[in-house]
Tab-separated table of C-alpha atoms in Angstrom:
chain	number	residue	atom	x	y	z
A	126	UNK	CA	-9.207	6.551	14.698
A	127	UNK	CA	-10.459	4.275	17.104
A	128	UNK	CA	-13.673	3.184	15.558
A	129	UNK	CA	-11.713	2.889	12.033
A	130	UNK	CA	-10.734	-0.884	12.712
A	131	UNK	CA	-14.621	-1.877	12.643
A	132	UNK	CA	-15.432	-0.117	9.593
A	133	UNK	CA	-13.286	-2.689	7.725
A	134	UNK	CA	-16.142	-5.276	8.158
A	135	UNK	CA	-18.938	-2.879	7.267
A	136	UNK	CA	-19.624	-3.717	3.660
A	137	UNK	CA	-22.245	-0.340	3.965
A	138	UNK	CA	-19.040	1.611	4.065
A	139	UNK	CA	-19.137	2.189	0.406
A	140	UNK	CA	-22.010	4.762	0.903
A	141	UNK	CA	-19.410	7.041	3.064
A	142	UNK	CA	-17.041	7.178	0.011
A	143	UNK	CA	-16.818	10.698	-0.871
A	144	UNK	CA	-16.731	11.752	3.048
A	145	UNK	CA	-13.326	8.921	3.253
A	146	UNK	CA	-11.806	10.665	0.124
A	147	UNK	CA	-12.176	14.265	1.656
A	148	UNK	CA	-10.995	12.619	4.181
A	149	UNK	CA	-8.023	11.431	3.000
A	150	UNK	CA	-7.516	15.069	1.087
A	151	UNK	CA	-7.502	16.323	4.470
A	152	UNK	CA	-4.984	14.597	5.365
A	153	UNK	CA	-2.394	14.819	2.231
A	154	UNK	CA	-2.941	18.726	3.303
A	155	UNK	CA	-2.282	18.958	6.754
A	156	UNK	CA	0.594	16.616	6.537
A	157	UNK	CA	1.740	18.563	3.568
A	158	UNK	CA	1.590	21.864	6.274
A	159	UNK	CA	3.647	19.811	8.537
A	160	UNK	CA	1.266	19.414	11.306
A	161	UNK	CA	3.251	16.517	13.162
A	162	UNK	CA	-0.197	14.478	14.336
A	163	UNK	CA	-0.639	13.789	10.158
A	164	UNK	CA	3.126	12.865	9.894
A	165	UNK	CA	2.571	9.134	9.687
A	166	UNK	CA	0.599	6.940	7.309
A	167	UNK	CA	-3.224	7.715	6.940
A	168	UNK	CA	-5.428	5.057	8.474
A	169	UNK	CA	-7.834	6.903	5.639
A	170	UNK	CA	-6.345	4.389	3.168
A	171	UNK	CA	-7.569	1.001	4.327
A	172	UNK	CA	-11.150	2.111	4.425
A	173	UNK	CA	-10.753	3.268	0.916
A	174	UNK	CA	-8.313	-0.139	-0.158
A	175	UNK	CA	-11.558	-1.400	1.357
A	176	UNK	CA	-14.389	0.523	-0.434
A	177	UNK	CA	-12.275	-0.581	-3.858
A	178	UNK	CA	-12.500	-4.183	-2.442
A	179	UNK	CA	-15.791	-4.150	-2.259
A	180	UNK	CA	-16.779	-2.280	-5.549
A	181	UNK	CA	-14.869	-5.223	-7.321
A	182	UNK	CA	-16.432	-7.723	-5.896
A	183	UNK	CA	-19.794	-6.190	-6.930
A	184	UNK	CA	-19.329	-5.204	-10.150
A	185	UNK	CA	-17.816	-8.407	-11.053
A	186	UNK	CA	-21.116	-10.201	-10.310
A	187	UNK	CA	-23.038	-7.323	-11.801
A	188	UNK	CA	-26.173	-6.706	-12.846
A	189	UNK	CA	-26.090	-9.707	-10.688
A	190	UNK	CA	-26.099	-9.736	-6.798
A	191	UNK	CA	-26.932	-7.698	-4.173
A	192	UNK	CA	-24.994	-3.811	-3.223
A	193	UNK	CA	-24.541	-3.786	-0.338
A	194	UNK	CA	-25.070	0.048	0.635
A	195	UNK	CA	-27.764	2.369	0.004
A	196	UNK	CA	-29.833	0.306	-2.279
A	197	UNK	CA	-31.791	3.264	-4.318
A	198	UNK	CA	-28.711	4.601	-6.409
A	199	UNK	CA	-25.744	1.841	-5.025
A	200	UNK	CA	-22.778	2.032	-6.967
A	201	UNK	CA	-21.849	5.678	-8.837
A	202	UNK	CA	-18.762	6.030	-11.093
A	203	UNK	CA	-18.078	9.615	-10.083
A	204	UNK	CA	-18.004	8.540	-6.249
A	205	UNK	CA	-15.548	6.529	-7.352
A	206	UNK	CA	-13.617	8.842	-9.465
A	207	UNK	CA	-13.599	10.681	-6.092
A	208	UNK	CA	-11.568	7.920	-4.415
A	209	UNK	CA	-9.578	7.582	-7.030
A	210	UNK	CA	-8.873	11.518	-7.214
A	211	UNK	CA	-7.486	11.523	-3.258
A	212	UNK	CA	-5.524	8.158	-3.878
A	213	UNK	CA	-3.807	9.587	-6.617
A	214	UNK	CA	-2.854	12.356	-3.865
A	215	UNK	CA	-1.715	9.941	-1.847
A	216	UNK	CA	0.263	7.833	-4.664
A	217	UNK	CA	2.416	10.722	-5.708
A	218	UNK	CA	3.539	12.107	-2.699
A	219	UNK	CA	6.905	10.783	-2.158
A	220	UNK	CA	7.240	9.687	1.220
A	221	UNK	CA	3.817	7.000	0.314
A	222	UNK	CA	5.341	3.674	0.769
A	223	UNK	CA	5.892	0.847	-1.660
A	224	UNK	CA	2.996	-0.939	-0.556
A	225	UNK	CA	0.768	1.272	-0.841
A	226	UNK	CA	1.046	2.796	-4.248
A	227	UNK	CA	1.154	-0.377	-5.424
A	228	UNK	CA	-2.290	-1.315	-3.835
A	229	UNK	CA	-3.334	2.303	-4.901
A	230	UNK	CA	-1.999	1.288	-8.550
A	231	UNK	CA	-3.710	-2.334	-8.697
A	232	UNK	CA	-6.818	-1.478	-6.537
A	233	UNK	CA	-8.176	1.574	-8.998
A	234	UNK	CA	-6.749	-0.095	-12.142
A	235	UNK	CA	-9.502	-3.025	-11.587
A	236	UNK	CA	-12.456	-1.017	-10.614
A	237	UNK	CA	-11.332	1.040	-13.393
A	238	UNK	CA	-11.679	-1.216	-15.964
A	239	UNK	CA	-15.040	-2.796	-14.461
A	240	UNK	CA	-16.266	0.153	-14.361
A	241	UNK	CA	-16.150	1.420	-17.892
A	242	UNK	CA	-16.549	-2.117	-19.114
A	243	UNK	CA	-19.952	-2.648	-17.545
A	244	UNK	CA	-21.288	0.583	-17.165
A	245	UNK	CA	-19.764	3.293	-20.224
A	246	UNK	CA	-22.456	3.577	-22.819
A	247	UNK	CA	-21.080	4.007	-26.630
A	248	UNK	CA	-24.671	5.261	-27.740
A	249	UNK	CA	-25.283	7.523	-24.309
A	250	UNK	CA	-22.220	9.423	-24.528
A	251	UNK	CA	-21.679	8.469	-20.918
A	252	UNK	CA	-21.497	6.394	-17.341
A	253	UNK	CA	-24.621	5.300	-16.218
A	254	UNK	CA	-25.271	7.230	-13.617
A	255	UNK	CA	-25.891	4.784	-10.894
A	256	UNK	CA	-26.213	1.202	-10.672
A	257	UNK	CA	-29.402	1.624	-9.244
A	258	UNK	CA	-30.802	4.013	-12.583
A	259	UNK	CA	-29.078	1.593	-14.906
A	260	UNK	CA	-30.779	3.228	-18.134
A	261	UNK	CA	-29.908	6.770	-16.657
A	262	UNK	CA	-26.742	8.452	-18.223
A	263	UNK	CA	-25.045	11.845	-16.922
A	264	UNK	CA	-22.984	13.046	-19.125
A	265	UNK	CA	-21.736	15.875	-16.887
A	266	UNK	CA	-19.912	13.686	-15.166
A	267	UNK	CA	-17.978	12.282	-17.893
A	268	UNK	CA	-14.998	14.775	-16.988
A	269	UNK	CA	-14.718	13.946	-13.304
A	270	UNK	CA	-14.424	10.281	-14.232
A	271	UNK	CA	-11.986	10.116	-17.094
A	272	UNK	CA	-8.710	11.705	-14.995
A	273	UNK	CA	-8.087	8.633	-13.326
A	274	UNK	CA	-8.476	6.768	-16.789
A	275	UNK	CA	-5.382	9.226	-17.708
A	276	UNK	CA	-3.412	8.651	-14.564
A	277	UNK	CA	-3.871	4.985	-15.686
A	278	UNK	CA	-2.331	5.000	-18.752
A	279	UNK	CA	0.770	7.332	-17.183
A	280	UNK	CA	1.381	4.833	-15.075
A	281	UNK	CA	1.226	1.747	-16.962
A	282	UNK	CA	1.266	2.463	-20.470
A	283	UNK	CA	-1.386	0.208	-21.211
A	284	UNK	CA	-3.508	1.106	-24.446
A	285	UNK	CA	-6.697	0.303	-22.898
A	286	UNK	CA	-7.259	2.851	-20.400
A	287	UNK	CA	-5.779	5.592	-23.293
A	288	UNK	CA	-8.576	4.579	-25.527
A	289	UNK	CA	-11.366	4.467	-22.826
A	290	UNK	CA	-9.932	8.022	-21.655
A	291	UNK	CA	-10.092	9.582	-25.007
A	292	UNK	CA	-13.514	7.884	-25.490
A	293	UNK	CA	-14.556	9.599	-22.114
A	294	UNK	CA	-12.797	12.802	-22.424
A	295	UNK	CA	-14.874	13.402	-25.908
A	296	UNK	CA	-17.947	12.571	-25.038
A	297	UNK	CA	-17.558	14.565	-21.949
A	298	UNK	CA	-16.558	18.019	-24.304
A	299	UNK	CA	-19.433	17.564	-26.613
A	300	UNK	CA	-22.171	15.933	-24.913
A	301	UNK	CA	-21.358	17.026	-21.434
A	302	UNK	CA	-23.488	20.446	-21.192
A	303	UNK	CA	-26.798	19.769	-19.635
A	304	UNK	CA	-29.408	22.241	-20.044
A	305	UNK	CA	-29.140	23.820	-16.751
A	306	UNK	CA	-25.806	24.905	-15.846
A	307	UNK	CA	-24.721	25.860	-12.570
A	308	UNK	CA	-21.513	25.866	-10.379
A	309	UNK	CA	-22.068	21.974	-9.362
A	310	UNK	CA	-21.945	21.277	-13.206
A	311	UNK	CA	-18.754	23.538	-13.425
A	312	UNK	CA	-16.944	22.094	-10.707
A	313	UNK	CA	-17.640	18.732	-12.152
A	314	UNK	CA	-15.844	19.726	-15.412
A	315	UNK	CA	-13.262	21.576	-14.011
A	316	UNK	CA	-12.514	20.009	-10.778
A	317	UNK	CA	-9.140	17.829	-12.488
A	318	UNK	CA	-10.073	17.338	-16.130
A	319	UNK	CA	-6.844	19.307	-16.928
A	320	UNK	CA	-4.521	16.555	-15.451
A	321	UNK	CA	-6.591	14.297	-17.840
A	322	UNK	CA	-5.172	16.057	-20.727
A	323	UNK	CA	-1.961	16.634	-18.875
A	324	UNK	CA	-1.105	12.744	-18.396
A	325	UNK	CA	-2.551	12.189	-21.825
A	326	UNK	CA	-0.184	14.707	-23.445
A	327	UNK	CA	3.245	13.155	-21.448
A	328	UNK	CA	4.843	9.670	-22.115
A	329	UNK	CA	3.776	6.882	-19.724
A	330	UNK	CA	6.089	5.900	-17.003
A	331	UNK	CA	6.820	3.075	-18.905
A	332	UNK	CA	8.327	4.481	-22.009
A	333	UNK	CA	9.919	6.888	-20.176
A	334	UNK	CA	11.997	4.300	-18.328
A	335	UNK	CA	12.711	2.896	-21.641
A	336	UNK	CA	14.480	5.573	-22.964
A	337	UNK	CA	16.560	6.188	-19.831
């Protein structure tokens, strides 16, 4: 914890996403066991509020300006879906304060929409894979991106991030199967795709607090 505090002005942080999103998964378990030293708020969060931070302030300049982590594949959708996966964790607990879910809400909701606006190819069936492969498209990936696009639309009932989803979520089925499959590939497809169609399939939070 103690070195956590300079990581906040590390712009490079954004390479150590997916290790700060296990991270925080750690954490939502072992408090979730009731081990007392993961009682309190993860410190987890702010280096991922902070990773989300930084993402937006990238890809709103993109293809302009400069990443500024690892510059050979720099920013990846799916390490974001990652973050996005462990926040969501995080969000629906129900001891997560105010403050945060609503950060967790606003924070993923713009990346979210950067994300798919800049980088979702209609004719590639897909993400490209990196912002450092621009013209590369996985399709694999398509299903451990397009939960959070569901969560999204739970939560705010807002008709963009239902069509993206469904967009996603059928390319994903039909074009997702790469020639070598393996238990990588699986995991990808499998890892949460069900809550995609699982948020899809319920009312948002919004109409539901309509008809009560």
């Amino acid at each position: 914890k103690a070195d956590l505090p300079g990581w906040l002005t590390t712009p490079s942080l954004v390479d150590a996403s997916r290790e700060i999103a296990y991270a925080i998964n750690a954490w939502s378990v072992a408090k979730d066991c009731g081990d007392a030293e993961f009682a309190g708020r993860d410190p987890y969060l702010d280096l991922a509020y902070y990773q989300l931070d930084t993402w937006k302030l990238y890809l709103q300049e993109y293809p302009g300006g400069t990443y500024p982590g690892e510059p050979k594949a720099q920013y990846q959708p799916f390490m974001f879906a990652l973050t996005c996966e462990a926040l969501i964790t995080v969000y629906k607990s129900p001891d997560t304060r105010k403050a945060d879910r609503d950060k967790i809400l606003t924070k993923i909701g713009d990346v979210a929409k950067l994300t798919y606006n800049k980088l979702y190819s209609d004719t590639n069936h897909s993400f490209s894979a990196n912002t450092g492969n621009p013209t590369t498209y996985w399709p694999a990936v398509n299903l451990l991106v397009v939960p959070l696009y569901g969560w999204l639309w739970h939560e705010t009932g807002e008709q963009y991030y239902l069509d993206a989803g469904d967009k996603i979520f059928s390319d994903g089925v039909v074009f997702g199967w790469p020639e070598v499959w393996g238990g990588k590939q699986f995991s990808q497809n499998y890892r949460w795709s069900f809550d995609y169609v699982n948020w899809r399939q319920q009312d948002s939070v919004m109409v539901t607090q309509q008809k009560n």
